[in-house]
Amino acid sequence: MTDEHPHQPTAPTNGPDGDADRSDGGARTGVWLIGARGSVATTAVAGCAALAAGMRPPTGMATETAAFAGSGLPPLGRLVFGGHDTASCPLPKRAEQLVASGVLPYGLPAAV
């Protein structure tokens, strides 16, 4: 066996603050979800994308209150999601199921 892993994704280059560099000059922060194709993870990813795109207001989001102003938390648009799951259902299909059950608003998964 060799130490090479030809099917492993290439890790992004890290900047001085440890975050992955983006081509637009901003740093990204990774969020790794266990159960990444489940209802909670799918809702979190779709919701974050909708908030970052300005499609939904941050109603009820504690990190958007004055108490967290200046805390250094990354903006939602700089979050990058990944994860793993034993489920084989593709994430877009799971999002469609959540729309059908009324958890996600109609049209949101396609928009984000």
Coordinates of N, CA and C in Angstrom, one line a residue:
M1 N 0.8 -1.2 0.0 CA 0.0 0.0 0.0 C 0.9 1.2 0.0
T2 N 0.3 2.3 -0.6 CA 1.1 3.6 -0.6 C 0.3 4.5 0.3
D3 N 0.9 5.6 0.6 CA 0.3 6.7 1.4 C -0.6 7.6 0.5
E4 N -0.5 7.4 -0.8 CA -1.3 8.3 -1.6 C -2.8 7.8 -1.6
H5 N -3.7 8.8 -1.7 CA -5.1 8.5 -1.8 C -5.7 9.2 -3.0
P6 N -5.7 8.5 -4.2 CA -6.0 9.2 -5.4 C -7.5 9.7 -5.4
H7 N -8.3 9.2 -4.6 CA -9.7 9.6 -4.6 C -10.1 10.6 -3.5
Q8 N -9.1 11.0 -2.8 CA -9.3 12.0 -1.8 C -9.4 13.4 -2.4
P9 N -10.3 14.3 -2.0 CA -10.4 15.6 -2.5 C -9.1 16.4 -2.0
T10 N -8.7 17.3 -2.9 CA -7.6 18.2 -2.5 C -8.1 19.2 -1.5
A11 N -7.3 19.4 -0.4 CA -7.7 20.3 0.6 C -7.4 21.7 0.1
P12 N -8.2 22.7 0.4 CA -8.0 24.1 0.0 C -6.8 24.6 0.7
T13 N -6.1 25.6 0.1 CA -5.0 26.3 0.7 C -5.5 27.1 1.8
N14 N -4.8 27.0 2.9 CA -5.2 27.8 4.1 C -4.5 29.1 4.2
G15 N -5.2 30.1 4.6 CA -4.6 31.5 4.8 C -4.0 31.6 6.1
P16 N -3.5 32.8 6.5 CA -2.8 33.0 7.7 C -3.7 32.8 9.0
D17 N -5.0 32.9 8.8 CA -5.9 32.7 9.9 C -6.4 31.3 10.0
G18 N -5.9 30.4 9.1 CA -6.3 29.0 9.2 C -7.5 28.7 8.3
D19 N -8.2 29.7 7.8 CA -9.4 29.4 7.0 C -9.0 29.3 5.6
A20 N -9.8 28.5 4.8 CA -9.5 28.3 3.4 C -9.6 29.6 2.6
D21 N -8.7 29.9 1.8 CA -8.7 31.1 1.0 C -9.7 30.9 -0.2
R22 N -10.4 32.0 -0.5 CA -11.3 32.0 -1.6 C -10.7 32.9 -2.7
S23 N -11.2 32.6 -3.9 CA -10.7 33.4 -5.0 C -11.1 34.8 -5.0
D24 N -12.2 35.1 -4.2 CA -12.6 36.5 -4.1 C -11.9 37.2 -2.9
G25 N -11.0 36.6 -2.3 CA -10.2 37.2 -1.2 C -10.7 37.0 0.2
G26 N -11.9 36.4 0.4 CA -12.4 36.2 1.7 C -12.1 34.8 2.2
A27 N -12.1 34.6 3.5 CA -11.9 33.3 4.1 C -13.2 32.6 4.2
R28 N -13.1 31.3 4.1 CA -14.3 30.4 4.3 C -14.1 29.7 5.6
T29 N -15.3 29.3 6.2 CA -15.3 28.5 7.4 C -16.1 27.2 7.1
G30 N -15.5 26.1 7.4 CA -16.1 24.8 7.1 C -17.0 24.4 8.2
V31 N -18.1 23.8 7.8 CA -19.1 23.2 8.8 C -19.3 21.8 8.3
W32 N -18.9 20.8 9.2 CA -19.0 19.4 8.8 C -20.3 18.8 9.5
L33 N -21.2 18.2 8.8 CA -22.4 17.7 9.3 C -22.4 16.2 9.3
I34 N -22.7 15.6 10.5 CA -22.9 14.2 10.5 C -24.3 13.9 10.3
G35 N -24.7 13.0 9.4 CA -26.0 12.9 9.0 C -26.4 14.0 7.9
A36 N -25.5 14.2 7.0 CA -25.6 15.4 6.1 C -26.7 15.3 5.1
R37 N -27.4 14.2 5.0 CA -28.5 14.1 4.0 C -29.8 14.0 4.8
G38 N -29.8 14.2 6.1 CA -31.0 14.2 6.9 C -31.8 15.5 6.8
S39 N -32.9 15.5 7.5 CA -33.8 16.6 7.5 C -33.2 17.8 8.2
V40 N -32.5 17.7 9.3 CA -31.9 18.8 10.0 C -30.8 19.4 9.2
A41 N -29.9 18.6 8.7 CA -28.8 19.1 7.9 C -29.3 19.8 6.6
T42 N -30.2 19.1 5.9 CA -30.7 19.7 4.7 C -31.4 21.0 4.9
T43 N -32.2 21.1 6.0 CA -32.8 22.4 6.4 C -31.8 23.5 6.7
A44 N -30.8 23.1 7.5 CA -29.7 24.0 7.9 C -29.0 24.6 6.7
V45 N -28.6 23.7 5.7 CA -27.9 24.2 4.6 C -28.8 25.0 3.7
A46 N -30.0 24.6 3.4 CA -30.9 25.4 2.6 C -31.2 26.8 3.3
G47 N -31.4 26.7 4.6 CA -31.7 28.0 5.3 C -30.6 28.9 5.3
C48 N -29.4 28.4 5.5 CA -28.2 29.3 5.5 C -28.0 29.9 4.1
A49 N -28.2 29.1 3.0 CA -28.1 29.6 1.7 C -29.1 30.7 1.4
A50 N -30.3 30.5 1.9 CA -31.4 31.5 1.7 C -31.1 32.8 2.5
L51 N -30.6 32.6 3.7 CA -30.2 33.8 4.5 C -29.1 34.6 3.8
A52 N -28.1 33.8 3.4 CA -26.9 34.5 2.8 C -27.2 35.2 1.5
A53 N -28.2 34.7 0.8 CA -28.6 35.3 -0.5 C -29.6 36.4 -0.2
G54 N -30.1 36.6 1.0 CA -31.0 37.7 1.3 C -32.4 37.3 0.9
M55 N -32.7 36.0 0.7 CA -34.0 35.5 0.4 C -35.0 35.4 1.5
R56 N -34.4 35.3 2.7 CA -35.2 35.2 4.0 C -34.6 36.1 5.0
P57 N -35.4 36.6 5.9 CA -34.8 37.4 7.1 C -34.3 36.5 8.1
P58 N -33.4 36.9 9.0 CA -32.8 36.1 10.0 C -33.6 36.0 11.3
T59 N -34.9 35.9 11.1 CA -35.9 35.9 12.2 C -35.5 34.8 13.2
G60 N -35.4 35.1 14.5 CA -35.1 34.1 15.5 C -33.7 33.6 15.6
M61 N -32.8 34.2 14.8 CA -31.4 33.8 14.8 C -30.6 34.5 15.8
A62 N -30.2 33.8 16.9 CA -29.5 34.5 18.0 C -28.2 35.2 17.6
T63 N -27.5 34.6 16.6 CA -26.2 35.2 16.2 C -26.4 36.5 15.4
E64 N -27.6 36.8 15.1 CA -27.9 38.1 14.4 C -28.4 39.2 15.3
T65 N -28.3 38.9 16.6 CA -28.8 39.9 17.6 C -27.6 40.8 18.1
A66 N -27.9 41.9 18.7 CA -26.9 42.8 19.2 C -25.9 42.2 20.1
A67 N -26.3 41.2 20.9 CA -25.4 40.5 21.8 C -24.2 39.8 21.1
F68 N -24.4 39.5 19.8 CA -23.3 38.8 19.1 C -22.5 39.8 18.2
A69 N -23.0 41.0 18.1 CA -22.3 42.0 17.2 C -20.8 42.1 17.6
G70 N -20.0 42.1 16.7 CA -18.5 42.2 17.0 C -17.9 40.9 17.6
S71 N -18.6 39.8 17.5 CA -18.1 38.6 18.1 C -17.1 37.9 17.3
G72 N -17.0 38.3 16.0 CA -16.0 37.6 15.1 C -16.5 36.4 14.4
L73 N -17.8 36.1 14.6 CA -18.4 35.0 13.9 C -18.4 35.2 12.4
P74 N -18.1 34.2 11.6 CA -18.1 34.4 10.1 C -19.5 34.7 9.6
P75 N -19.6 35.5 8.5 CA -20.9 35.8 7.9 C -21.4 34.5 7.3
L76 N -22.7 34.4 7.2 CA -23.3 33.1 6.6 C -22.8 32.8 5.2
G77 N -22.5 33.8 4.4 CA -22.1 33.6 3.1 C -20.7 33.0 3.0
R78 N -20.0 33.0 4.1 CA -18.6 32.4 4.1 C -18.6 31.0 4.6
L79 N -19.7 30.5 5.0 CA -19.8 29.1 5.5 C -19.8 28.1 4.3
V80 N -19.0 27.0 4.4 CA -19.0 26.0 3.4 C -19.4 24.7 4.1
F81 N -20.3 24.0 3.5 CA -20.8 22.8 4.2 C -20.3 21.5 3.5
G82 N -20.1 20.6 4.4 CA -19.7 19.2 3.9 C -20.3 18.2 5.0
G83 N -20.1 17.0 4.8 CA -20.5 16.0 5.8 C -20.5 14.6 5.3
H84 N -21.1 13.8 6.1 CA -21.2 12.4 5.7 C -22.5 11.8 6.2
D85 N -22.9 10.7 5.6 CA -24.2 10.1 6.0 C -24.2 8.7 5.4
T86 N -24.9 7.8 6.1 CA -25.1 6.5 5.6 C -26.3 6.4 4.6
A87 N -27.1 7.5 4.5 CA -28.2 7.5 3.6 C -27.7 7.7 2.2
S88 N -28.4 7.2 1.2 CA -28.0 7.3 -0.2 C -28.9 8.3 -0.9
C89 N -29.9 8.9 -0.3 CA -30.7 9.9 -0.9 C -29.9 11.1 -1.2
P90 N -29.9 11.6 -2.5 CA -29.2 12.8 -2.8 C -29.8 14.0 -2.1
L91 N -29.0 15.0 -1.7 CA -29.4 16.2 -1.0 C -30.6 16.9 -1.7
P92 N -30.5 17.1 -3.0 CA -31.6 17.8 -3.7 C -32.9 17.0 -3.5
K93 N -32.9 15.7 -3.6 CA -34.1 14.9 -3.5 C -34.6 15.0 -2.1
R94 N -33.8 15.0 -1.1 CA -34.2 15.2 0.3 C -34.9 16.6 0.5
A95 N -34.3 17.6 -0.1 CA -34.9 18.9 0.0 C -36.3 18.9 -0.7
E96 N -36.4 18.2 -1.8 CA -37.8 18.1 -2.4 C -38.8 17.4 -1.5
Q97 N -38.3 16.4 -0.8 CA -39.2 15.7 0.2 C -39.6 16.7 1.3
L98 N -38.7 17.5 1.7 CA -39.0 18.5 2.8 C -40.0 19.6 2.3
V99 N -39.9 19.9 1.1 CA -40.9 20.9 0.5 C -42.2 20.2 0.5
A100 N -42.3 18.9 0.0 CA -43.6 18.2 -0.1 C -44.2 18.1 1.3
S101 N -43.4 18.0 2.4 CA -44.0 17.8 3.7 C -44.2 19.1 4.4
G102 N -43.9 20.2 3.8 CA -44.2 21.6 4.3 C -43.1 22.1 5.2
V103 N -41.9 21.5 5.3 CA -40.8 21.9 6.1 C -40.1 23.1 5.5
L104 N -39.8 23.0 4.2 CA -39.1 24.0 3.4 C -40.2 24.7 2.5
P105 N -40.0 26.0 2.3 CA -41.0 26.7 1.4 C -40.8 26.2 0.0
Y106 N -41.9 26.2 -0.8 CA -41.9 25.8 -2.2 C -40.9 26.7 -2.9
G107 N -40.1 26.2 -3.8 CA -39.2 26.9 -4.6 C -37.9 27.2 -4.0
L108 N -37.8 27.1 -2.7 CA -36.5 27.5 -2.0 C -35.3 26.6 -2.4
P109 N -35.5 25.2 -2.4 CA -34.3 24.4 -2.8 C -33.8 24.7 -4.2
A110 N -34.7 25.0 -5.1 CA -34.3 25.3 -6.5 C -33.6 26.6 -6.6
A111 N -34.0 27.6 -5.7 CA -33.5 28.9 -5.8 C -32.1 29.0 -5.1
V112 N -31.8 28.1 -4.2 CA -30.5 28.1 -3.5 C -29.6 27.0 -4.0

